[in-house]
Amino acid sequence: MTVTEQHQDHPGTGSRTSLRPEPPSRSGLRRQDAMWATVLIAPTAIGLLVFSIWPTLLTFYYSFTSWGAFGGHTWAGLENYTQLLHDSELLQSLVNTAILSLITLLSVPLGIVVAALLHRPDFRLTRFYRTVYFLPAVTLPASIALMWRLVYNGDFGPLNWTLSLVGIDGPSWLADSHTAIYALGVVSIWGSIGYNMVLFLAGMQAIPRDYYEAAELDGAGSISQFFQITVPLLTPTTFFVTVITVINALQAFDLVFLMIGKTNPALEKSQTVVYLFYEKGFVESQGGYAAAIAFVLLAVILVFTAVQFRMQRRWVHYG
Amino acid sequence: MADAVAATGSQKLPRWRRDLWVHVVLMLGAVLMISPFVLEVVTSVKTFAQATHTPPSLVPHPFHWGNYKDVFESLPFGRQLLNTVVMTLARTLGQVLLCSAAGFAFARLQFRGRGLLFGLFLSVLMVPSQLFLLPNYEIMQHLGLLNSISALWLPGIFSAFGTFLMRQFFLQLPRELEEAARIDGANPLQVYWWVMLPLATPALMALAILTAIWSWNDLLWPLIINTDPSKMPVSAGLAALQGGAPHQLSRPDGWLAPSQPADDRAVRDLPAPCPRGHRVHRSQGLATALTP
C-alpha cells in the first residue's frame, strides 16, 4: 500500500505566473507544503501515536508480564502464552467466536438479496424498507439486548409462546448452553443485515443499467439477471462486506456482555474472546494475561484476513 | 428502444402486480426486523405482572407509564443522555476536523516521508481496538481523567480510518481548482479551508454519520473508563441498569479501584438520590426476572 500518486508538474504555470508579480518559486512552494502538511497532520499523528501505536507496543510488552492485584507488573517471560495453550476456557471462547462469526456471515447473502429486491427501477416504498432494515444498526446495544431478552425469555417470551401454539416446548434460549450461542447468532445476523444492505446498494448503483436492459432483451428473467449480472459484478463489494462482517464478528463483545451476563450457566459456551479479555483485564485484574489474549485475537484476525485476501483471486472479479 | 422495452414481459403487467411478490417478501422481512422494537415499546408501558403474563398481550390494559418515571429516578438518565450527546458531538466534530485536515495533507501536499507516515496510519487500521484498552485506561488514569466526560471522547477523535476515508476523497477532486487558488497566492491552509472543505461535504457527512453512530453505540470503552453512573453515556448506563453488568454496580476489588476518590466526588455532586442505592436494585426487579 505505498503511495504512488505524485503531484503532476504544473503545465503552463510558468507562462501564466510570469504575468504576475513575484510568483512563489516551486521549491518555495515545496517548503511551504511541508510546513503546512506538518501542521495539518500533526494533531492526528500525535493522537494516534499516544492512543493507538504506543498502546499497541505497550500491550505487547504487557503480554509478557504478570500483574498484581494493586498494580505493579513483573516480567514473566512466556508464562502468559504457555498458560494460554492450556487454557480450556480460552479454547472454548475461540470456538464460540468462530461459531458466532460463521452464523453472522449469513447476513452477507441476506444483505445482497434485500438490496437486489430494493434496487429496481421505480420501486415503491424503498425508503421505508431501507429504514426498517437499517434500524438495528443505529440502535443502542443495550436496547437491542433488552428487546431480545424479552423475545427469548423461557417463561413468558413471545418466541416460546408462539412455539407452544404448535406444541413445542422451547428452552430458555439464552440460559441453555446448547442454544445460547445460536440465539446470539440470530441477533447478530438481524443486526448486520441492514448495514450490509446499504453497502450492497452502493455497489449496485455502480452497475450500468444497460446490462440489465440487454439481458431483458435476451429474455432473461429477474432471477437469472440476479445470478448472471448482479452477483458477478458485485464480487468486489461482497469481498469487502465479508471481510468487514467477519472482523466485526470476531470482536463481538456487546451481545455477550448484555445478553448473557456473569451468572448465566451458558456463559462458558457463549463467551467470546473479547468478553474473556474484558473479564481478565478489567474485572479479574490479570492485565498481562488479558494482553496475551488480545494478541491471540490479533493473530486470528490477521490470519483470517490474509486467507481472505489469498482466496479472493479465485472468486473476486474486478471490472 | 421504446418498442424493445414495450416488448419485454414486465411491461405487460401493471407495476403493482409485477412487484407484488417482492413486496410480500420484503414486508415479511420488515415485520421480523421490527417486531422486537414493537415488543420493547409495548413492554415499556406494562407493569411487571403484565409483562410476565402469558399469553403476552399486544396492547396492555391499562397503560402503565410509571416505568418512564422510574428510569429517571433510578438512573441519572437525563445526565447520561447529556453525556452521550456531548461525547458524540465532540467525537464527530473532532474527527471531521482532524481527519479532513490530515487527509487533505496526505492527498494534496508534497513532503518527505509521506508514504512512510501514511503506511503507519494504515497499520493502525489493522489493529483491533481491544489492544489499546489497557494502556489507554492507564493513560487516562495518569491524566486524572477517569470518570470524566473528557475521557469519553478524547481518544475517539483521532482516527486512522477517517483520515484514510478523507484522503481517498480528496484524491478524486480535480486539481485545477486547487491550482487556481494556489496561483492566486493561497497557502495550503487556505486551499484546504476555502476550496477543498466545501467540496468535501459528501465525504464529511459520511464520516460524521459513521462516527456519530459508532460513538453513540460504543459500550466497551465507556464501561471501562467511567464507572460512576453520572459520568456514563446511556449505552453503559442502561447496561448497568439491566443487571447484565452486576460488577458495575458493586465495583470489583481489582485495579479499577484507584478511581474511587474521583468517583465519590462525582456521586456527592449528584442531585438525584445515589444511583447505587436500593432504587437501582428495586428497578432491577424486571431486569433480573428477564435474565435467563
Coordinates of C-alpha atoms in Angstrom, one line a residue:
Chain A
M1 CA 0.0 0.0 0.0
T2 CA 2.6 2.6 -1.0
V3 CA 1.6 6.0 -2.1
T4 CA 2.3 6.1 -5.8
E5 CA 0.4 9.1 -7.0
Q6 CA 2.7 12.1 -7.3
H7 CA 2.0 15.7 -8.0
Q8 CA 1.9 16.4 -11.7
D9 CA 4.1 19.1 -12.9
H10 CA 2.1 22.2 -13.3
P11 CA 1.8 22.6 -17.0
G12 CA 1.6 26.1 -18.2
T13 CA 2.1 27.6 -14.8
G14 CA 5.4 29.1 -15.9
S15 CA 4.0 31.3 -18.6
R16 CA 0.9 32.1 -16.6
T17 CA 2.6 33.0 -13.4
S18 CA 5.1 35.1 -15.2
L19 CA 2.3 37.6 -15.8
R20 CA 2.0 38.1 -12.0
P21 CA 4.5 40.0 -9.9
E22 CA 6.7 37.7 -7.8
P23 CA 5.3 34.2 -8.2
P24 CA 6.3 31.9 -5.4
S25 CA 9.1 29.6 -6.7
R26 CA 8.5 25.9 -6.9
S27 CA 11.0 25.0 -4.2
G28 CA 9.4 27.7 -2.0
L29 CA 6.0 26.0 -2.6
R30 CA 7.5 22.7 -1.6
R31 CA 8.9 24.1 1.6
Q32 CA 5.6 25.7 2.3
D33 CA 3.8 22.4 1.6
A34 CA 5.9 20.5 4.0
M35 CA 5.4 23.1 6.7
W36 CA 1.6 23.1 6.3
A37 CA 1.5 19.3 6.0
T38 CA 3.2 19.1 9.4
V39 CA 0.6 21.5 10.9
L40 CA -2.3 19.6 9.4
I41 CA -1.2 16.1 10.1
A42 CA 0.5 16.6 13.5
P43 CA -2.7 16.5 15.7
T44 CA -3.9 13.2 14.3
A45 CA -0.4 11.7 14.1
I46 CA 0.3 12.6 17.7
G47 CA -3.1 11.4 18.8
L48 CA -2.7 8.1 17.1
L49 CA 0.8 7.7 18.5
V50 CA -0.4 8.3 22.0
F51 CA -3.7 6.4 21.9
S52 CA -3.1 3.7 19.4
I53 CA 0.5 3.0 18.3
W54 CA 2.2 3.3 21.7
P55 CA -0.6 1.4 23.4
T56 CA -0.2 -1.5 20.9
L57 CA 3.5 -1.7 21.7
L58 CA 2.8 -1.4 25.4
T59 CA 0.2 -4.2 25.3
F60 CA 2.7 -6.4 23.5
Y61 CA 5.1 -5.7 26.4
Y62 CA 2.3 -6.4 29.0
S63 CA 1.6 -9.7 27.4
F64 CA 5.0 -10.8 28.9
T65 CA 4.2 -9.6 32.4
S66 CA 2.3 -10.7 35.4
W67 CA 0.1 -8.3 37.2
G68 CA -0.5 -7.9 40.9
A69 CA -3.9 -7.0 42.2
F70 CA -2.9 -3.4 43.1
G71 CA -0.8 -2.5 40.1
G72 CA 2.8 -3.3 39.5
H73 CA 3.9 -5.6 36.7
T74 CA 6.7 -8.1 36.8
W75 CA 8.4 -9.7 33.9
A76 CA 7.0 -13.2 33.3
G77 CA 8.5 -14.2 30.0
L78 CA 6.4 -16.5 28.0
E79 CA 4.4 -17.6 31.0
N80 CA 1.1 -16.0 29.8
Y81 CA 1.5 -17.6 26.4
T82 CA 2.2 -21.1 27.8
Q83 CA -0.8 -20.6 30.1
L84 CA -2.9 -19.7 27.0
L85 CA -2.1 -23.0 25.4
H86 CA -3.5 -25.0 28.3
D87 CA -6.5 -22.7 28.9
S88 CA -9.6 -24.6 28.0
E89 CA -11.7 -21.5 28.7
L90 CA -9.8 -19.6 26.0
L91 CA -10.1 -22.5 23.6
Q92 CA -13.9 -22.7 24.2
S93 CA -14.2 -18.9 23.7
L94 CA -12.3 -19.2 20.4
V95 CA -14.7 -21.9 19.3
N96 CA -17.6 -19.7 20.4
T97 CA -16.3 -16.8 18.5
A98 CA -15.8 -18.9 15.4
I99 CA -19.4 -20.2 15.5
L100 CA -20.7 -16.7 16.1
S101 CA -18.7 -15.4 13.1
L102 CA -19.9 -18.2 10.8
I103 CA -23.5 -17.6 11.7
T104 CA -23.1 -13.8 11.3
L105 CA -21.8 -14.5 7.8
L106 CA -25.4 -15.4 6.8
S107 CA -26.1 -11.7 6.8
V108 CA -24.0 -11.3 3.7
P109 CA -26.2 -13.3 1.3
L110 CA -29.3 -11.9 3.1
G111 CA -28.0 -8.4 2.6
I112 CA -27.4 -9.0 -1.2
V113 CA -30.9 -10.4 -1.6
V114 CA -32.6 -7.5 0.2
A115 CA -30.5 -4.9 -1.7
A116 CA -31.3 -6.6 -5.0
L117 CA -35.0 -6.6 -4.3
L118 CA -34.9 -2.9 -3.4
H119 CA -32.6 -1.9 -6.3
R120 CA -35.2 -1.9 -9.1
P121 CA -36.3 0.9 -11.3
D122 CA -39.2 2.9 -9.9
F123 CA -39.8 0.5 -7.0
R124 CA -42.1 1.9 -4.3
L125 CA -41.6 2.1 -0.5
T126 CA -37.8 1.8 -1.0
R127 CA -37.2 4.4 1.7
F128 CA -39.4 2.7 4.2
Y129 CA -37.7 -0.7 3.7
R130 CA -34.3 0.8 3.9
T131 CA -35.1 2.5 7.2
V132 CA -36.6 -0.6 8.7
Y133 CA -33.8 -2.9 7.8
F134 CA -31.2 -0.4 8.9
L135 CA -32.8 0.4 12.2
P136 CA -30.8 -2.2 14.3
A137 CA -27.6 -0.6 13.1
V138 CA -28.5 2.7 14.8
T139 CA -30.0 1.2 18.0
L140 CA -28.1 1.1 21.3
P141 CA -26.7 -2.4 22.0
A142 CA -28.2 -2.2 25.5
S143 CA -31.6 -1.6 23.9
I144 CA -31.1 -4.4 21.4
A145 CA -30.1 -6.8 24.2
L146 CA -33.2 -5.9 26.3
M147 CA -35.6 -6.5 23.5
W148 CA -34.1 -9.8 22.5
R149 CA -34.0 -10.9 26.1
L150 CA -37.7 -10.3 26.1
V151 CA -38.2 -12.3 22.9
Y152 CA -36.0 -15.2 24.1
N153 CA -37.4 -15.4 27.7
G154 CA -38.1 -19.0 28.5
D155 CA -41.2 -18.4 30.7
F156 CA -43.1 -15.6 29.0
G157 CA -41.2 -14.8 25.8
P158 CA -43.3 -14.5 22.7
L159 CA -41.0 -16.9 20.9
N160 CA -41.7 -19.8 23.2
W161 CA -45.4 -18.8 23.3
T162 CA -45.5 -19.0 19.5
L163 CA -43.8 -22.3 19.6
S164 CA -46.2 -23.6 22.2
L165 CA -49.0 -23.0 19.8
V166 CA -47.6 -25.8 17.6
G167 CA -46.8 -27.9 20.6
I168 CA -43.1 -27.2 21.0
D169 CA -41.8 -26.6 24.5
G170 CA -39.0 -24.1 23.8
P171 CA -35.9 -23.9 26.1
S172 CA -34.7 -20.8 28.0
W173 CA -32.8 -19.8 24.8
L174 CA -30.1 -17.6 26.5
A175 CA -29.6 -19.8 29.6
D176 CA -29.3 -23.1 27.8
S177 CA -25.7 -23.8 26.9
H178 CA -26.9 -25.7 23.8
T179 CA -28.8 -22.8 22.4
A180 CA -27.2 -19.6 23.8
I181 CA -24.6 -19.1 21.1
Y182 CA -27.1 -19.6 18.3
A183 CA -29.5 -17.2 19.9
L184 CA -26.8 -14.6 19.9
G185 CA -26.0 -15.5 16.3
V186 CA -29.6 -14.7 15.2
V187 CA -29.4 -11.3 16.9
S188 CA -26.0 -10.7 15.2
I189 CA -27.5 -11.5 11.8
W190 CA -30.5 -9.4 12.5
G191 CA -28.2 -6.5 13.5
S192 CA -25.9 -6.7 10.4
I193 CA -28.4 -7.2 7.5
G194 CA -29.2 -3.5 7.2
Y195 CA -25.6 -2.4 7.3
N196 CA -24.6 -4.9 4.6
M197 CA -27.6 -4.0 2.6
V198 CA -26.5 -0.4 2.5
L199 CA -23.0 -1.3 1.3
F200 CA -24.5 -3.6 -1.4
L201 CA -26.9 -0.9 -2.6
A202 CA -24.0 1.4 -3.0
G203 CA -22.2 -1.3 -5.0
M204 CA -25.2 -2.0 -7.2
Q205 CA -25.5 1.7 -8.1
A206 CA -22.2 1.3 -10.0
I207 CA -23.6 -1.4 -12.2
P208 CA -24.7 0.1 -15.5
R209 CA -28.4 -0.3 -16.2
D210 CA -27.6 -1.2 -19.9
Y211 CA -26.5 -4.7 -18.8
Y212 CA -30.0 -5.4 -17.3
E213 CA -31.7 -3.9 -20.4
A214 CA -29.6 -6.1 -22.7
A215 CA -30.3 -9.2 -20.6
E216 CA -34.0 -8.4 -20.7
L217 CA -33.9 -8.2 -24.5
D218 CA -32.3 -11.6 -24.5
G219 CA -35.3 -12.9 -22.4
A220 CA -33.5 -13.3 -19.1
G221 CA -35.8 -13.2 -16.0
S222 CA -35.1 -11.3 -12.9
I223 CA -33.7 -14.4 -11.1
S224 CA -31.2 -15.2 -13.9
Q225 CA -30.3 -11.5 -14.1
F226 CA -29.5 -11.6 -10.4
F227 CA -27.2 -14.6 -10.7
Q228 CA -25.7 -13.6 -14.2
I229 CA -25.2 -9.9 -13.7
T230 CA -25.6 -8.7 -10.1
V231 CA -23.7 -11.3 -8.2
P232 CA -20.6 -11.5 -10.5
L233 CA -20.3 -7.7 -10.9
L234 CA -20.8 -7.3 -7.1
T235 CA -17.9 -9.6 -6.1
P236 CA -15.6 -6.7 -5.0
T237 CA -18.3 -5.3 -2.7
T238 CA -19.1 -8.8 -1.5
F239 CA -15.4 -9.4 -0.7
F240 CA -15.3 -6.1 1.3
V241 CA -18.5 -6.8 3.1
T242 CA -17.4 -10.4 4.0
V243 CA -14.1 -9.2 5.4
I244 CA -15.7 -6.4 7.4
T245 CA -18.5 -8.6 8.7
V246 CA -16.2 -11.3 10.0
I247 CA -13.7 -8.9 11.5
N248 CA -16.6 -7.3 13.4
A249 CA -18.0 -10.6 14.5
L250 CA -14.5 -11.7 15.7
Q251 CA -14.6 -8.7 18.0
A252 CA -18.1 -9.4 19.4
F253 CA -18.5 -8.2 23.0
D254 CA -21.7 -6.2 23.5
L255 CA -24.1 -9.0 22.9
V256 CA -22.5 -11.5 25.3
F257 CA -21.9 -8.9 27.9
L258 CA -25.5 -7.6 27.8
M259 CA -27.5 -10.7 27.0
I260 CA -25.6 -13.5 28.7
G261 CA -24.1 -11.9 31.9
K262 CA -21.8 -13.2 34.5
T263 CA -24.0 -15.7 36.4
N264 CA -25.5 -17.3 33.3
P265 CA -24.9 -21.1 33.2
A266 CA -24.5 -20.8 29.4
L267 CA -21.7 -18.3 29.7
E268 CA -18.9 -20.8 29.1
K269 CA -20.4 -22.0 25.9
S270 CA -21.2 -18.5 24.6
Q271 CA -18.5 -16.1 25.8
T272 CA -16.3 -14.6 23.1
V273 CA -12.6 -13.8 23.1
V274 CA -13.2 -10.1 23.7
Y275 CA -15.5 -10.9 26.6
L276 CA -12.8 -13.1 28.1
F277 CA -10.3 -10.3 27.5
Y278 CA -12.5 -7.8 29.3
E279 CA -13.1 -10.2 32.2
K280 CA -9.4 -11.0 32.7
G281 CA -8.2 -7.5 32.2
F282 CA -10.7 -5.3 33.8
V283 CA -12.6 -7.5 36.3
E284 CA -10.0 -10.1 37.4
S285 CA -7.0 -7.7 37.2
Q286 CA -5.0 -10.1 35.1
G287 CA -3.8 -7.4 32.7
G288 CA -0.8 -9.4 31.5
Y289 CA -2.9 -12.4 30.6
A290 CA -5.5 -10.2 29.0
A291 CA -2.9 -8.6 26.9
A292 CA -1.8 -12.0 25.7
I293 CA -5.4 -12.9 24.8
A294 CA -5.7 -9.6 22.8
F295 CA -2.7 -10.7 20.8
V296 CA -4.3 -14.1 20.1
L297 CA -7.2 -12.1 18.8
L298 CA -5.0 -10.0 16.6
A299 CA -3.4 -13.2 15.2
V300 CA -6.7 -14.7 14.4
I301 CA -7.9 -11.6 12.6
L302 CA -4.6 -11.3 10.7
V303 CA -4.7 -15.0 9.6
F304 CA -8.4 -14.7 8.6
T305 CA -7.8 -11.5 6.6
A306 CA -4.7 -13.0 4.9
V307 CA -6.7 -16.1 3.9
Q308 CA -9.5 -14.0 2.6
F309 CA -7.1 -11.9 0.5
R310 CA -5.5 -15.0 -0.9
M311 CA -8.8 -16.6 -1.7
Q312 CA -10.2 -13.5 -3.4
R313 CA -8.2 -14.3 -6.6
R314 CA -10.5 -17.3 -7.1
W315 CA -13.8 -15.5 -6.9
V316 CA -13.5 -11.7 -7.0
H317 CA -13.7 -10.1 -10.4
Y318 CA -12.6 -6.5 -10.8
G319 CA -14.0 -4.8 -13.8
Chain B
M1 CA -35.6 1.4 -27.8
A2 CA -39.1 2.2 -26.6
D3 CA -40.5 -0.6 -28.7
A4 CA -37.9 -3.0 -27.4
V5 CA -38.8 -2.2 -23.8
A6 CA -42.5 -2.5 -24.5
A7 CA -42.0 -5.9 -26.0
T8 CA -40.5 -7.3 -22.8
G9 CA -42.7 -9.2 -20.4
S10 CA -42.5 -6.8 -17.5
Q11 CA -44.4 -4.1 -19.4
K12 CA -47.4 -6.3 -19.9
L13 CA -48.3 -6.3 -16.2
P14 CA -49.3 -3.3 -14.2
R15 CA -46.5 -2.2 -11.9
W16 CA -48.2 -3.3 -8.6
R17 CA -48.8 -6.8 -10.0
R18 CA -45.2 -7.1 -11.2
D19 CA -43.8 -6.0 -7.8
L20 CA -46.3 -7.8 -5.6
W21 CA -44.3 -10.8 -4.6
V22 CA -41.3 -8.6 -3.9
H23 CA -43.4 -6.5 -1.5
V24 CA -44.7 -9.7 0.2
V25 CA -41.1 -10.9 0.8
L26 CA -39.8 -7.5 1.9
M27 CA -42.8 -6.9 4.2
L28 CA -42.4 -10.3 5.9
G29 CA -38.7 -9.4 6.5
A30 CA -39.7 -5.9 7.7
V31 CA -42.1 -7.4 10.3
L32 CA -39.3 -9.7 11.5
M33 CA -36.9 -6.8 11.7
I34 CA -39.2 -4.5 13.6
S35 CA -41.1 -6.9 15.9
P36 CA -38.5 -6.8 18.7
F37 CA -38.8 -3.0 18.7
V38 CA -42.6 -3.2 19.0
L39 CA -42.3 -5.7 21.8
E40 CA -39.9 -3.4 23.7
V41 CA -42.2 -0.3 23.3
V42 CA -45.3 -2.3 24.4
T43 CA -43.5 -3.8 27.4
S44 CA -42.3 -0.3 28.4
V45 CA -45.9 0.6 29.3
K46 CA -46.6 -2.7 31.1
T47 CA -46.5 -3.4 34.8
F48 CA -44.2 -6.2 35.9
A49 CA -47.2 -8.6 36.2
Q50 CA -48.5 -7.6 32.7
A51 CA -45.0 -8.0 31.2
T52 CA -44.6 -11.5 32.5
H53 CA -48.1 -12.7 31.7
T54 CA -48.8 -15.5 29.2
P55 CA -50.1 -15.3 26.6
P56 CA -48.5 -11.9 26.0
S57 CA -51.0 -9.2 25.3
L58 CA -50.3 -6.9 22.4
V59 CA -52.0 -3.9 24.0
P60 CA -51.6 -3.5 27.7
H61 CA -54.7 -2.7 29.7
P62 CA -54.4 -0.3 31.4
F63 CA -51.3 1.5 30.2
H64 CA -48.6 1.8 32.9
W65 CA -46.5 4.9 32.3
G66 CA -44.7 4.7 35.6
N67 CA -41.7 2.9 34.1
Y68 CA -40.6 6.1 32.4
K69 CA -40.7 8.0 35.7
D70 CA -38.7 5.1 37.3
V71 CA -35.9 5.3 34.8
F72 CA -35.3 8.9 35.5
E73 CA -35.4 8.3 39.2
S74 CA -33.3 5.1 39.4
L75 CA -30.6 6.3 37.0
P76 CA -29.2 9.8 36.4
F77 CA -30.8 9.3 33.0
G78 CA -31.1 12.9 31.9
R79 CA -27.5 13.4 32.7
Q80 CA -26.5 10.2 30.8
L81 CA -28.4 11.5 27.8
L82 CA -26.5 14.8 28.0
N83 CA -23.2 12.9 28.4
T84 CA -24.0 10.9 25.3
V85 CA -24.8 14.0 23.3
V86 CA -21.6 15.7 24.4
M87 CA -19.5 12.6 23.7
T88 CA -21.0 12.1 20.3
L89 CA -20.7 15.7 19.2
A90 CA -17.2 16.1 20.4
R91 CA -16.0 12.9 18.7
T92 CA -17.8 13.7 15.5
L93 CA -16.7 17.3 15.2
G94 CA -13.1 16.4 16.3
Q95 CA -12.9 13.6 13.7
V96 CA -14.4 15.6 10.9
L97 CA -11.9 18.4 11.5
L98 CA -8.8 16.5 12.3
C99 CA -9.3 13.7 9.7
S100 CA -10.1 16.1 6.9
A101 CA -7.0 18.2 7.7
A102 CA -4.7 15.1 7.7
G103 CA -6.5 13.5 4.8
F104 CA -6.0 16.7 2.7
A105 CA -2.3 16.9 3.6
F106 CA -1.8 13.3 2.6
A107 CA -3.7 13.6 -0.7
R108 CA -2.6 17.1 -1.8
L109 CA 0.7 18.1 -0.3
Q110 CA 4.2 17.1 -1.1
F111 CA 6.5 16.3 1.8
R112 CA 9.3 13.9 2.7
G113 CA 8.2 10.7 4.4
R114 CA 4.6 10.9 3.2
G115 CA 4.4 7.3 2.1
L116 CA 6.0 6.0 5.3
L117 CA 3.8 8.1 7.6
F118 CA 0.7 7.0 5.7
G119 CA 1.7 3.4 6.0
L120 CA 1.9 3.9 9.7
F121 CA -1.6 5.3 9.7
L122 CA -2.8 2.2 7.7
S123 CA -1.2 -0.1 10.1
V124 CA -3.3 1.3 12.9
L125 CA -6.4 0.4 10.9
M126 CA -5.5 -3.3 11.1
V127 CA -5.1 -3.5 14.8
P128 CA -8.3 -4.3 16.7
S129 CA -9.2 -1.6 19.2
Q130 CA -9.0 -4.0 22.2
L131 CA -5.3 -3.8 22.0
F132 CA -5.4 -0.2 23.0
L133 CA -7.7 -0.6 26.0
L134 CA -5.4 -1.5 28.9
P135 CA -2.8 1.3 28.2
N136 CA -5.5 3.8 27.4
Y137 CA -7.0 3.2 30.7
E138 CA -3.7 3.9 32.3
I139 CA -3.1 7.0 30.3
M140 CA -6.5 8.3 31.4
Q141 CA -5.6 7.4 34.9
H142 CA -2.3 9.4 34.7
L143 CA -4.1 12.3 33.2
G144 CA -6.6 12.2 36.1
L145 CA -9.4 11.8 33.6
L146 CA -11.0 8.6 35.0
N147 CA -14.7 9.2 35.5
S148 CA -14.8 12.4 33.4
I149 CA -16.7 13.4 30.3
S150 CA -13.4 14.2 28.5
A151 CA -12.3 10.6 28.9
L152 CA -15.4 9.5 26.9
W153 CA -14.4 11.4 23.8
L154 CA -10.7 12.3 23.9
P155 CA -9.1 9.1 22.4
G156 CA -12.0 8.8 19.9
I157 CA -11.2 12.0 18.0
F158 CA -8.1 10.6 16.4
S159 CA -8.9 8.2 13.6
A160 CA -6.8 6.4 11.0
F161 CA -10.0 5.2 9.3
G162 CA -11.3 8.8 9.0
T163 CA -8.0 10.1 7.6
F164 CA -7.9 7.2 5.1
L165 CA -11.5 7.9 4.0
M166 CA -10.9 11.7 3.6
R167 CA -7.6 11.1 1.7
Q168 CA -9.4 8.9 -0.8
F169 CA -12.0 11.5 -1.4
F170 CA -9.5 14.4 -1.7
L171 CA -7.5 12.4 -4.3
Q172 CA -10.6 12.3 -6.6
L173 CA -11.1 16.1 -6.7
P174 CA -9.9 17.9 -9.8
R175 CA -6.5 19.6 -9.5
E176 CA -7.5 22.7 -11.4
L177 CA -9.5 24.3 -8.6
E178 CA -6.6 23.9 -6.2
E179 CA -4.1 25.2 -8.7
A180 CA -6.2 28.3 -9.5
A181 CA -6.2 29.1 -5.8
R182 CA -2.5 28.5 -5.4
I183 CA -1.7 30.8 -8.3
D184 CA -3.8 33.5 -6.7
G185 CA -1.5 33.2 -3.7
A186 CA -3.4 31.0 -1.4
N187 CA -1.4 28.9 1.1
P188 CA -2.2 25.2 1.7
L189 CA -4.2 26.1 4.8
Q190 CA -6.4 28.5 2.8
V191 CA -6.8 25.9 -0.1
Y192 CA -7.9 23.3 2.5
W193 CA -10.3 25.6 4.3
W194 CA -11.8 27.6 1.4
V195 CA -11.6 25.3 -1.6
M196 CA -11.3 21.7 -0.5
L197 CA -13.5 21.5 2.6
P198 CA -16.7 22.9 0.9
L199 CA -16.2 20.4 -1.9
A200 CA -15.8 17.5 0.5
T201 CA -19.3 17.9 2.1
P202 CA -20.5 14.4 0.9
A203 CA -17.4 12.7 2.4
L204 CA -17.6 14.8 5.6
M205 CA -21.2 13.8 6.0
A206 CA -20.4 10.1 5.5
L207 CA -17.6 10.3 8.1
A208 CA -19.8 12.3 10.5
I209 CA -22.7 9.8 10.3
L210 CA -20.4 6.8 10.8
T211 CA -18.6 8.4 13.7
A212 CA -21.8 9.5 15.3
I213 CA -23.5 6.1 15.1
W214 CA -20.3 4.3 16.3
S215 CA -19.8 6.7 19.1
W216 CA -23.5 6.7 20.2
N217 CA -23.4 2.9 20.4
D218 CA -20.0 2.4 21.9
L219 CA -20.1 0.3 25.0
L220 CA -16.7 -1.2 26.0
W221 CA -14.7 2.0 26.4
P222 CA -17.3 4.0 28.4
L223 CA -17.8 0.9 30.6
I224 CA -14.1 0.6 31.4
I225 CA -13.3 4.3 31.7
N226 CA -16.3 5.6 33.7
T227 CA -17.7 3.5 36.5
D228 CA -19.7 6.4 38.0
P229 CA -23.3 6.2 36.6
S230 CA -23.5 10.0 36.4
K231 CA -20.5 10.1 34.1
M232 CA -21.6 7.3 31.8
P233 CA -23.3 7.6 28.5
V234 CA -26.7 6.0 28.1
S235 CA -25.1 2.9 26.4
A236 CA -23.2 2.0 29.6
G237 CA -25.9 3.3 31.9
L238 CA -28.5 1.0 30.5
A239 CA -26.1 -1.9 30.6
A240 CA -25.6 -1.3 34.3
L241 CA -29.4 -1.0 34.9
Q242 CA -30.1 -4.2 33.2
G243 CA -28.1 -6.2 35.6
G244 CA -26.1 -7.5 32.7
A245 CA -23.2 -5.8 34.4
P246 CA -23.6 -6.5 38.1
H247 CA -20.0 -5.7 38.8
Q248 CA -20.6 -2.2 37.5
L249 CA -22.8 -1.5 40.5
S250 CA -20.8 -3.3 43.1
R251 CA -17.3 -2.5 41.9
P252 CA -14.6 -5.1 41.8
D253 CA -11.7 -5.0 44.2
G254 CA -9.4 -5.2 41.2
W255 CA -7.3 -2.5 39.6
L256 CA -10.3 -0.4 38.8
A257 CA -10.2 0.6 42.5
P258 CA -7.9 3.6 42.2
S259 CA -10.7 5.6 40.6
Q260 CA -12.6 5.6 43.9
P261 CA -11.9 9.1 45.1
A262 CA -12.9 10.8 41.8
D263 CA -16.0 8.6 41.9
D264 CA -17.0 9.7 45.3
R265 CA -16.7 13.3 44.4
A266 CA -18.9 12.8 41.4
V267 CA -21.6 11.0 43.5
R268 CA -21.7 13.8 46.0
D269 CA -22.4 16.3 43.2
L270 CA -25.4 14.3 42.1
P271 CA -28.8 16.0 42.7
A272 CA -30.6 12.7 42.4
P273 CA -30.6 10.0 45.1
C274 CA -27.4 7.9 45.0
P275 CA -27.8 5.8 41.9
R276 CA -26.2 2.8 43.6
G277 CA -28.9 2.8 46.3
H278 CA -31.7 0.4 46.8
R279 CA -33.7 2.1 44.0
V280 CA -31.5 0.5 41.4
H281 CA -32.0 -2.9 42.9
R282 CA -35.7 -2.4 43.0
S283 CA -36.0 -1.4 39.4
Q284 CA -33.7 -4.2 38.6
G285 CA -36.6 -6.4 39.5
L286 CA -37.9 -6.7 36.0
A287 CA -34.4 -6.9 34.5
T288 CA -33.5 -9.7 37.0
A289 CA -36.6 -11.5 36.1
L290 CA -35.8 -11.2 32.5
T291 CA -32.3 -12.6 33.0
P292 CA -32.5 -16.1 31.6

